[in-house]
Coordinates of C-alpha atoms in Angstrom, one line a residue:
Chain A
M1 CA -80.2 40.3 83.7
T2 CA -79.6 44.0 84.3
Y3 CA -80.9 45.5 87.5
P4 CA -84.3 47.2 86.7
I5 CA -83.4 50.5 88.5
E6 CA -85.6 52.7 86.4
Q7 CA -88.6 50.5 87.0
I8 CA -87.8 50.3 90.7
R9 CA -87.5 54.0 91.1
A10 CA -90.9 54.4 89.3
D11 CA -92.4 52.1 91.9
F12 CA -91.6 54.4 94.8
P13 CA -93.8 57.5 94.4
I14 CA -91.9 59.6 97.0
L15 CA -88.8 59.6 94.9
N16 CA -90.5 62.2 92.7
E17 CA -90.7 64.6 95.6
K18 CA -88.8 67.9 95.4
I19 CA -87.1 69.0 98.6
R20 CA -86.3 72.7 98.7
N21 CA -86.8 72.7 95.0
K22 CA -84.3 70.0 94.4
P23 CA -84.9 66.3 93.5
L24 CA -85.0 64.2 96.7
V25 CA -81.9 62.1 97.2
Y26 CA -83.0 59.8 100.0
L27 CA -80.0 58.3 101.8
D28 CA -81.5 57.8 105.3
N29 CA -82.6 54.2 104.6
A30 CA -80.9 52.8 107.7
A31 CA -83.4 54.9 109.7
S32 CA -86.4 53.9 107.6
C33 CA -87.0 52.9 104.0
Q34 CA -89.5 54.5 101.6
K35 CA -92.5 52.4 100.4
P36 CA -93.3 51.1 97.0
Q37 CA -96.7 51.8 95.5
A38 CA -97.7 48.1 96.0
V39 CA -97.4 48.5 99.8
I40 CA -99.4 51.7 99.8
D41 CA -102.0 50.2 97.5
S42 CA -102.4 47.1 99.6
M43 CA -103.3 49.2 102.6
V44 CA -105.6 51.5 100.7
K45 CA -107.3 48.4 99.2
L46 CA -107.8 46.8 102.6
Y47 CA -109.3 49.9 104.1
S48 CA -111.4 50.6 101.0
H49 CA -112.8 47.1 100.5
D50 CA -111.8 44.4 103.0
Y51 CA -111.2 45.8 106.5
A52 CA -112.7 44.5 109.7
N53 CA -111.2 43.1 112.9
V54 CA -109.4 39.7 112.6
H55 CA -109.8 36.3 114.1
R56 CA -113.3 36.8 115.5
G57 CA -116.2 37.8 113.3
V58 CA -117.9 35.3 111.1
H59 CA -118.8 38.0 108.7
T60 CA -117.3 38.4 105.3
L61 CA -115.0 41.4 106.0
S62 CA -113.5 39.8 109.1
I63 CA -112.8 36.7 107.1
R64 CA -111.2 38.7 104.3
S65 CA -109.0 40.7 106.7
T66 CA -108.0 37.5 108.6
D67 CA -107.1 35.7 105.4
Q68 CA -105.0 38.6 104.2
M69 CA -103.2 38.9 107.5
E70 CA -102.5 35.2 107.8
S71 CA -101.4 35.2 104.2
A72 CA -98.9 37.9 105.1
R73 CA -97.6 35.7 107.9
H74 CA -97.1 32.9 105.5
K75 CA -95.2 35.2 103.0
I76 CA -92.9 36.3 105.8
K77 CA -92.4 32.7 106.9
T78 CA -91.3 31.8 103.4
F79 CA -89.2 35.0 103.0
I80 CA -87.0 34.1 106.0
N81 CA -87.5 30.3 105.5
A82 CA -88.9 29.6 108.9
A83 CA -90.2 26.1 109.5
S84 CA -93.7 27.1 110.3
D85 CA -96.1 30.1 110.3
K86 CA -96.4 29.5 114.0
E87 CA -92.9 30.8 114.4
I88 CA -93.8 34.3 113.0
I89 CA -94.9 36.5 115.8
F90 CA -96.1 40.0 114.8
V91 CA -94.9 42.8 117.1
R92 CA -94.5 46.6 116.8
G93 CA -91.0 46.4 115.6
A94 CA -87.5 44.9 116.4
T95 CA -87.4 46.9 119.6
E96 CA -90.6 45.3 120.9
A97 CA -89.3 41.8 119.8
V98 CA -86.2 42.2 121.9
N99 CA -88.2 43.4 124.9
L100 CA -90.5 40.4 124.4
I101 CA -87.7 37.9 124.5
A102 CA -86.1 39.6 127.5
Q103 CA -89.3 39.7 129.5
T104 CA -90.5 36.2 128.6
Y105 CA -87.6 33.9 127.7
G106 CA -85.3 36.0 129.8
R107 CA -87.4 36.1 133.0
A108 CA -88.0 32.4 132.7
N109 CA -84.5 31.3 132.0
I110 CA -82.0 33.9 133.1
H111 CA -81.3 34.3 136.8
A112 CA -79.0 36.1 139.2
G113 CA -75.3 35.6 138.2
D114 CA -76.2 34.4 134.7
E115 CA -74.7 36.3 131.8
I116 CA -76.1 37.7 128.6
L117 CA -73.5 38.4 125.8
I118 CA -74.0 41.3 123.4
T119 CA -71.4 43.2 121.3
A120 CA -69.8 46.6 121.4
M121 CA -71.7 47.7 118.3
E122 CA -75.3 47.1 119.4
H123 CA -78.2 49.6 118.8
H124 CA -79.7 50.8 122.1
S125 CA -82.6 48.5 121.5
N126 CA -80.3 45.5 122.0
I127 CA -78.7 47.0 125.1
V128 CA -81.4 48.6 127.2
P129 CA -83.9 45.6 127.3
W130 CA -81.1 43.4 128.6
Q131 CA -80.0 46.0 131.2
M132 CA -83.6 46.1 132.4
L133 CA -83.6 42.3 132.7
C134 CA -80.3 42.4 134.5
E135 CA -81.7 44.9 137.0
Q136 CA -84.8 42.7 137.5
T137 CA -82.9 39.4 137.9
G138 CA -79.3 40.2 139.0
A139 CA -78.0 38.8 135.7
I140 CA -74.9 40.3 134.2
L141 CA -74.5 42.0 130.8
K142 CA -71.2 41.1 129.0
V143 CA -70.0 43.0 125.9
A144 CA -67.8 41.5 123.3
P145 CA -65.3 44.1 122.0
M146 CA -64.6 45.2 118.4
N147 CA -61.5 46.6 116.6
V148 CA -61.2 50.1 115.2
A149 CA -62.5 48.9 111.8
G150 CA -65.7 47.9 113.5
E151 CA -65.2 44.2 113.4
L152 CA -66.1 41.9 116.2
L153 CA -63.0 40.4 118.0
M154 CA -64.0 36.7 117.6
D155 CA -61.3 35.3 119.9
E156 CA -62.5 37.6 122.7
F157 CA -66.1 36.8 121.8
E158 CA -65.4 33.1 122.2
Q159 CA -63.6 33.6 125.5
L160 CA -66.7 35.4 126.8
L161 CA -68.9 32.4 126.2
S162 CA -68.9 30.6 129.6
A163 CA -71.0 28.2 131.5
K164 CA -72.8 31.3 132.9
T165 CA -73.8 32.6 129.5
K166 CA -77.5 32.0 129.0
L167 CA -78.1 34.0 125.8
V168 CA -76.1 35.6 123.0
A169 CA -77.9 38.6 121.5
V170 CA -76.0 40.0 118.5
V171 CA -76.7 42.6 115.8
H172 CA -76.6 41.0 112.3
M173 CA -75.6 44.3 110.7
S174 CA -74.6 47.4 112.6
N175 CA -76.7 50.4 111.9
A176 CA -73.9 52.8 112.9
L177 CA -71.0 51.2 111.1
G178 CA -72.4 48.9 108.5
T179 CA -70.5 45.9 109.8
L180 CA -72.0 42.5 108.8
N181 CA -71.2 40.2 111.7
P182 CA -70.0 36.6 111.2
V183 CA -73.3 35.3 112.5
E184 CA -72.8 31.7 111.3
Q185 CA -69.6 31.5 113.3
I186 CA -71.2 33.2 116.3
I187 CA -74.1 30.7 116.3
A188 CA -71.7 27.7 115.9
L189 CA -69.6 28.8 118.8
A190 CA -72.6 29.5 121.0
H191 CA -74.4 26.3 120.1
A192 CA -71.3 24.3 120.8
K193 CA -71.9 25.4 124.4
N194 CA -75.7 25.0 124.2
I195 CA -76.3 28.7 124.3
P196 CA -79.2 30.1 122.3
V197 CA -78.6 33.0 119.9
M198 CA -80.8 36.0 119.1
L199 CA -80.0 38.0 116.0
D200 CA -81.1 41.6 115.7
G201 CA -81.8 41.7 112.0
A202 CA -83.4 45.1 111.8
Q203 CA -80.6 46.5 109.6
A204 CA -79.6 43.3 107.8
I205 CA -82.8 42.1 106.4
P206 CA -83.4 44.7 103.7
H207 CA -79.9 44.1 102.4
T208 CA -79.3 40.4 102.4
A209 CA -81.2 37.1 102.0
V210 CA -82.0 35.6 105.5
D211 CA -82.6 31.9 106.0
V212 CA -83.3 31.3 109.6
Q213 CA -83.1 27.5 109.3
K214 CA -79.8 27.6 107.5
L215 CA -78.4 30.1 110.1
D216 CA -79.9 27.9 112.8
C217 CA -80.5 31.1 115.0
D218 CA -82.9 30.6 117.8
F219 CA -84.5 34.1 117.5
Y220 CA -84.4 36.6 114.7
V221 CA -86.1 40.0 115.0
F222 CA -86.7 42.8 112.5
S223 CA -88.9 45.8 111.8
G224 CA -91.3 46.2 108.9
H225 CA -90.4 49.8 108.1
K226 CA -86.8 49.1 107.3
L227 CA -88.0 46.4 104.9
Y228 CA -90.0 48.8 102.7
G229 CA -93.1 48.0 104.7
P230 CA -95.2 50.2 107.1
S231 CA -94.0 51.4 110.4
G232 CA -95.7 49.9 113.5
V233 CA -95.2 46.3 112.6
G234 CA -92.2 44.0 113.1
V235 CA -91.5 40.3 113.4
L236 CA -90.2 38.0 116.1
Y237 CA -89.0 34.7 114.7
G238 CA -88.4 32.0 117.2
K239 CA -87.8 28.3 117.0
Q240 CA -91.2 26.7 117.8
A241 CA -90.0 24.7 120.8
L242 CA -88.5 27.8 122.4
L243 CA -91.7 29.8 121.8
E244 CA -93.9 27.0 123.1
A245 CA -92.0 26.9 126.3
M246 CA -92.0 30.7 126.9
P247 CA -94.6 32.4 129.0
P248 CA -96.9 35.0 127.3
Y249 CA -95.7 38.6 127.0
Q250 CA -98.9 40.7 127.3
G251 CA -102.3 39.5 128.4
G252 CA -105.5 40.4 126.7
G253 CA -107.8 39.4 123.9
D254 CA -106.7 37.2 121.0
M255 CA -104.0 35.5 123.1
I256 CA -106.3 33.3 125.2
R257 CA -108.1 30.0 124.8
T258 CA -110.4 30.4 127.8
V259 CA -110.9 33.1 130.4
S260 CA -112.6 32.8 133.8
F261 CA -112.0 34.9 136.9
E262 CA -110.2 32.0 138.5
K263 CA -107.9 31.1 135.6
S264 CA -107.3 31.7 132.0
T265 CA -105.6 29.4 129.5
Y266 CA -103.5 30.7 126.6
A267 CA -103.8 30.3 122.9
G268 CA -101.3 28.4 120.9
L269 CA -98.6 29.9 118.7
P270 CA -98.4 32.4 117.3
Y271 CA -101.4 34.0 119.0
K272 CA -100.1 33.5 122.5
F273 CA -97.8 36.5 121.9
E274 CA -100.2 38.6 120.0
A275 CA -102.5 40.1 122.6
G276 CA -105.0 42.7 121.4
T277 CA -106.0 43.8 117.9
P278 CA -102.8 43.6 115.8
A279 CA -101.6 46.2 113.3
I280 CA -103.8 44.6 110.6
A281 CA -103.2 46.9 107.7
E282 CA -99.5 47.2 108.5
I283 CA -99.0 43.5 108.6
I284 CA -100.8 43.2 105.2
G285 CA -98.6 46.0 104.0
L286 CA -95.5 44.2 105.1
G287 CA -96.7 41.1 103.2
A288 CA -97.0 43.3 100.1
A289 CA -93.4 44.5 100.7
V290 CA -92.2 41.0 100.8
D291 CA -94.0 40.2 97.6
Y292 CA -92.5 43.2 96.0
L293 CA -88.9 42.3 97.1
N294 CA -89.4 38.8 95.7
T295 CA -90.1 40.2 92.3
I296 CA -86.7 41.8 92.3
G297 CA -84.8 39.2 94.3
M298 CA -82.7 39.8 97.5
Q299 CA -79.5 38.7 95.8
A300 CA -80.0 41.3 93.0
I301 CA -80.7 43.9 95.6
A302 CA -77.6 42.9 97.6
D303 CA -75.4 43.1 94.4
H304 CA -76.8 46.5 93.5
E305 CA -76.2 47.9 97.0
A306 CA -72.7 46.4 97.1
S307 CA -71.8 48.3 93.9
L308 CA -73.3 51.5 95.4
L309 CA -71.3 51.1 98.6
A310 CA -68.1 50.4 96.7
Y311 CA -68.6 53.5 94.5
A312 CA -69.5 55.7 97.4
T313 CA -66.6 54.5 99.5
Q314 CA -64.1 55.1 96.7
Q315 CA -65.5 58.6 96.0
A316 CA -65.6 59.5 99.7
L317 CA -62.0 58.4 100.3
Q318 CA -60.9 61.0 97.7
I319 CA -62.3 63.9 99.8
D320 CA -59.6 65.5 101.9
G321 CA -60.5 65.4 105.6
L322 CA -63.3 62.8 105.2
K323 CA -62.9 59.9 107.6
I324 CA -65.1 56.8 107.2
I325 CA -66.2 55.3 110.5
G326 CA -66.7 51.6 110.1
E327 CA -64.4 49.9 107.7
A328 CA -65.2 46.2 108.3
K329 CA -64.3 43.9 105.4
E330 CA -67.8 42.5 105.5
K331 CA -70.1 45.5 105.3
G332 CA -73.6 46.5 104.2
A333 CA -74.6 49.6 102.4
I334 CA -73.9 52.2 105.1
L335 CA -71.4 55.0 104.9
S336 CA -70.8 56.6 108.2
F337 CA -68.3 59.5 108.2
T338 CA -66.9 62.6 109.8
L339 CA -65.5 65.8 108.3
G340 CA -62.9 66.9 110.9
R341 CA -64.3 69.8 112.8
I342 CA -67.5 70.2 110.7
H343 CA -70.2 68.8 113.0
P344 CA -72.5 66.1 111.5
H345 CA -75.5 68.2 112.4
D346 CA -74.2 71.0 110.2
I347 CA -73.5 68.5 107.5
G348 CA -77.1 67.2 107.8
T349 CA -78.6 70.7 107.5
M350 CA -76.4 71.7 104.6
L351 CA -77.1 68.5 102.6
D352 CA -80.8 68.9 103.3
S353 CA -80.7 72.3 101.6
L354 CA -79.6 70.3 98.5
G355 CA -82.4 67.8 98.8
I356 CA -80.2 65.1 100.3
A357 CA -81.5 63.3 103.3
I358 CA -78.9 61.7 105.6
R359 CA -78.7 61.0 109.3
A360 CA -76.6 63.0 111.6
G361 CA -76.2 61.9 115.2
H362 CA -75.3 59.0 117.4
H363 CA -77.6 56.6 115.5
C364 CA -79.0 55.2 118.8
A365 CA -75.6 53.7 119.4
M366 CA -74.0 56.0 122.0
P367 CA -71.5 53.3 123.1
V368 CA -70.2 53.0 119.5
M369 CA -69.7 56.8 119.4
D370 CA -67.9 56.6 122.7
F371 CA -65.6 53.9 121.3
Y372 CA -64.6 56.2 118.5
Q373 CA -64.6 59.2 120.8
L374 CA -67.0 61.0 118.6
P375 CA -70.2 63.0 119.6
A376 CA -71.8 61.9 116.3
T377 CA -71.3 60.9 112.7
A378 CA -73.0 61.7 109.4
R379 CA -74.4 58.6 107.8
A380 CA -75.5 58.0 104.3
S381 CA -77.3 54.6 103.9
F382 CA -78.3 53.1 100.6
A383 CA -81.3 51.1 99.5
M384 CA -82.5 49.2 96.4
Y385 CA -83.7 52.4 94.7
N386 CA -80.5 54.5 95.0
T387 CA -78.2 55.2 92.1
K388 CA -74.6 56.2 91.5
A389 CA -75.9 59.5 90.2
E390 CA -77.3 60.2 93.6
I391 CA -74.0 59.4 95.2
D392 CA -72.4 61.9 92.8
V393 CA -74.9 64.5 94.2
L394 CA -73.9 63.6 97.7
I395 CA -70.2 63.7 97.1
S396 CA -70.4 67.1 95.3
G397 CA -72.5 68.4 98.2
I398 CA -69.9 67.3 100.7
K399 CA -67.1 69.0 98.7
N400 CA -69.1 72.2 98.5
L401 CA -70.0 72.3 102.2
I402 CA -66.3 71.8 103.1
E403 CA -65.5 74.8 101.0
M404 CA -68.2 76.9 102.5
F405 CA -67.1 76.0 106.0
G406 CA -63.6 77.1 105.1
Chain B
M1 CA -74.8 76.3 96.1
F2 CA -76.1 76.8 99.6
E3 CA -78.2 80.0 98.9
D4 CA -81.0 78.8 101.2
L5 CA -78.6 78.7 104.1
R6 CA -77.1 82.1 104.0
E7 CA -79.5 83.3 106.7
L8 CA -78.6 80.5 109.0
Y9 CA -74.8 80.2 108.4
Q10 CA -73.7 83.8 108.5
E11 CA -70.0 84.6 108.4
V12 CA -70.1 85.6 112.0
I13 CA -71.2 82.1 112.9
F14 CA -68.4 80.5 110.9
D15 CA -66.0 82.9 112.6
H16 CA -67.1 82.0 116.1
N17 CA -67.1 78.3 115.2
R18 CA -63.6 78.4 113.9
N19 CA -62.3 80.6 116.8
P20 CA -64.7 80.3 119.7
R21 CA -64.3 83.1 122.3
N22 CA -63.8 82.4 126.0
F23 CA -63.1 78.8 125.2
H24 CA -61.4 77.6 128.3
V25 CA -61.9 76.0 131.7
M26 CA -62.3 78.7 134.4
E27 CA -60.4 78.1 137.7
N28 CA -62.4 79.0 140.8
A29 CA -65.6 79.6 138.9
D30 CA -68.6 80.6 141.0
R31 CA -71.0 78.6 138.8
Q32 CA -70.3 75.6 136.6
V33 CA -73.2 73.8 134.8
D34 CA -73.2 71.1 132.0
G35 CA -75.5 71.4 129.1
F36 CA -76.4 68.4 126.8
N37 CA -78.4 68.0 123.7
P38 CA -79.1 64.2 123.5
L39 CA -80.5 64.5 120.1
C40 CA -77.3 65.5 118.4
G41 CA -74.7 65.0 121.1
D42 CA -73.8 68.7 121.7
K43 CA -72.1 69.0 125.1
L44 CA -70.9 72.1 126.9
T45 CA -69.8 73.2 130.3
L46 CA -70.5 76.8 131.2
F47 CA -68.4 78.6 133.8
L48 CA -69.4 81.9 135.4
K49 CA -67.7 84.3 137.8
L50 CA -70.0 86.5 139.8
D51 CA -69.5 89.7 141.8
G52 CA -72.7 90.2 143.7
D53 CA -75.3 90.5 141.0
I54 CA -72.8 91.1 138.1
I55 CA -71.5 88.4 135.8
T56 CA -67.9 89.4 135.7
D57 CA -66.6 86.5 133.6
A58 CA -67.9 83.7 131.5
S59 CA -66.2 80.8 129.6
F60 CA -67.1 77.4 128.2
Q61 CA -65.7 74.1 127.1
G62 CA -67.3 71.4 125.0
S63 CA -68.1 70.2 121.5
G64 CA -71.0 70.9 119.3
C65 CA -72.2 72.0 115.9
A66 CA -71.4 75.4 114.4
I67 CA -74.7 76.9 115.6
S68 CA -74.4 75.7 119.2
T69 CA -70.7 76.7 119.3
A70 CA -71.3 80.1 117.9
S71 CA -74.3 80.6 120.2
V72 CA -72.4 79.9 123.4
S73 CA -69.3 81.8 122.2
L74 CA -71.4 84.9 121.5
M75 CA -73.3 84.5 124.7
T76 CA -70.2 84.4 126.9
E77 CA -69.1 87.7 125.2
I78 CA -72.4 89.5 125.6
I79 CA -73.2 88.6 129.2
K80 CA -69.9 89.8 130.7
G81 CA -70.6 92.8 132.8
K82 CA -74.4 92.3 132.7
T83 CA -76.5 91.9 135.9
Q84 CA -78.2 88.6 136.3
A85 CA -81.5 90.2 135.6
Q86 CA -80.2 91.7 132.3
A87 CA -78.8 88.3 131.3
E88 CA -82.2 86.7 132.0
E89 CA -83.9 89.4 130.0
L90 CA -81.5 88.6 127.1
F91 CA -82.4 84.9 127.4
T92 CA -86.1 85.8 127.1
L93 CA -85.4 87.9 124.0
F94 CA -83.1 85.3 122.5
H95 CA -85.7 82.6 123.0
E96 CA -88.4 84.7 121.4
M97 CA -86.1 85.5 118.5
T98 CA -85.1 81.9 117.8
T99 CA -88.5 80.3 118.3
G100 CA -90.2 83.0 116.3
K101 CA -93.1 83.4 118.6
E102 CA -93.0 87.2 118.6
E103 CA -94.3 88.9 115.5
H104 CA -92.0 91.8 115.8
I105 CA -88.7 90.8 117.3
N106 CA -86.5 93.6 118.6
L107 CA -83.3 92.7 116.9
E108 CA -81.6 95.8 118.2
A109 CA -82.1 94.7 121.8
V110 CA -80.3 91.5 121.2
G111 CA -77.3 93.1 119.6
K112 CA -75.0 90.8 117.7
L113 CA -77.0 87.8 118.8
A114 CA -79.2 88.8 115.9
V115 CA -77.0 86.7 113.6
L116 CA -78.7 83.6 115.1
A117 CA -82.2 84.8 114.1
G118 CA -82.1 82.6 111.1
V119 CA -82.6 79.4 113.1
R120 CA -86.3 80.3 113.3
E121 CA -86.6 78.8 109.8
F122 CA -84.9 75.5 110.8
P123 CA -87.0 74.0 113.6
A124 CA -84.5 71.0 113.9
R125 CA -81.8 73.4 114.8
V126 CA -83.4 75.7 117.4
K127 CA -82.2 73.6 120.3
C128 CA -78.6 74.0 119.0
A129 CA -78.9 77.7 119.5
T130 CA -80.8 77.7 122.8
L131 CA -78.7 75.1 124.6
A132 CA -76.2 77.7 125.8
W133 CA -78.9 79.9 127.1
H134 CA -80.8 77.2 129.0
T135 CA -77.5 76.3 130.5
L136 CA -76.9 79.9 131.6
D137 CA -80.4 80.0 133.0
A138 CA -79.6 77.0 135.1
A139 CA -76.3 78.4 136.2
L140 CA -77.9 81.7 137.3
K141 CA -80.6 79.8 139.2
N142 CA -77.7 77.9 140.8
Q143 CA -79.0 74.5 139.7
Q144 CA -76.4 71.9 139.9
Q145 CA -78.0 69.3 137.6
A146 CA -76.9 69.0 134.0
V147 CA -79.2 70.7 131.6
S148 CA -80.8 68.6 128.8
T149 CA -82.7 70.0 125.9
E150 CA -85.0 66.9 125.9

């Protein structure tokens, strides 16, 4: 079956926008993806017809909202093949999920002298929460190194797994480099020493089918907005036994069973971790995004993006002075690059004047920039709706700006 | 192809980006302050030599985009020989010019800094142009702490 690119593009209304009188070429998908009409409609429909607070009222609207929200939880459970809906915790995003794990699982299980192992290519959101935990507990943060292609050095990674290692927290796909880490091998090595593994899937999940049971990861976290869903919602997946044993994160309504001034008891999973009114419309929107992705199929999306990346890489390599940052053999649809002394910020402004949206900066991965001794890179990142014709616009824009800079 | 950008990227800016003026470490500087724009990673170190109230020499080191490099390069040229009060006055004028708050900006008063007036139309780039001047301001006030645009 041919990939239905025309239909997909028609499903994303923003792709009709003109930016500075030019057709939008949106290549900043690693920062956030655009939303299909189905997601927008699901939220409009909720607010127009079905909205009320969830899990409390006995009235019709509350029941409708609750049903739709819990149905979204089930869709996401199926999408990542979790064992139970109870393992799907709604949070604000991948960042909050990592903080939740650090402050609950971490505070309960990681103590002075223990080690947490991350990698050299982590996003700040998978560095800072662990540094905070280390400051609180006296634990030590260890960093597995990578090579210049942006590939994790697996021998060194294995050597860093010790009796002191209490958690491995690794990015599934690097947002700055595109590297897809060998997560199966990482999990096997860690589990051989009874060390649990958290995968930061924020970047990976829109590009590849994720099966948490097959992976056997202990935690998997991701954000809705990078998965064509709304911002403000994300998912923490955890194995049920681990989640059961963890203390709650925030206290408040919805997460309790009983409250008295002497003592409160906590609700069961998943509500124990969902204090307060959740992002009801956003959760339902994320459920609609998952429905939409299922109509296309994650494998078809992955294949389409692989061909885009291969084409973009091949075209980019023909540009004199362009250097690709991140050349791992296993890579998702991200093209990070530099153009000699033309600063990425200038590249970003110049491409924007042509209607092309890319990211210029450190990509919330300052240690990665330090590794390559760069202040910043320009990054084009591709999604299910991008085309080779758009890559041609990008490549032509890059060639022209090099000429203008002289 | 980049018609919309001619106001922002004038030839003078490309020239200063390619060949930044006063681009060196200064031995025995009287003032030395770091400036940093965490948003885009622009980094500079500004060096000043003072004789009483007069800025007798200025130089810089660092890396940044064309706008920030041209801005600091032009600044080191224009402030040499100025009194501290005159330099602060230029900072005020420059700030008004780049943030576009003044209806009628006196482009003559800012001299060749006027080539940077175009950043007004690019809110995302204003901090690139003003980093140099915030760093100068800190240096004149003898603040030791690094300047951040955040």
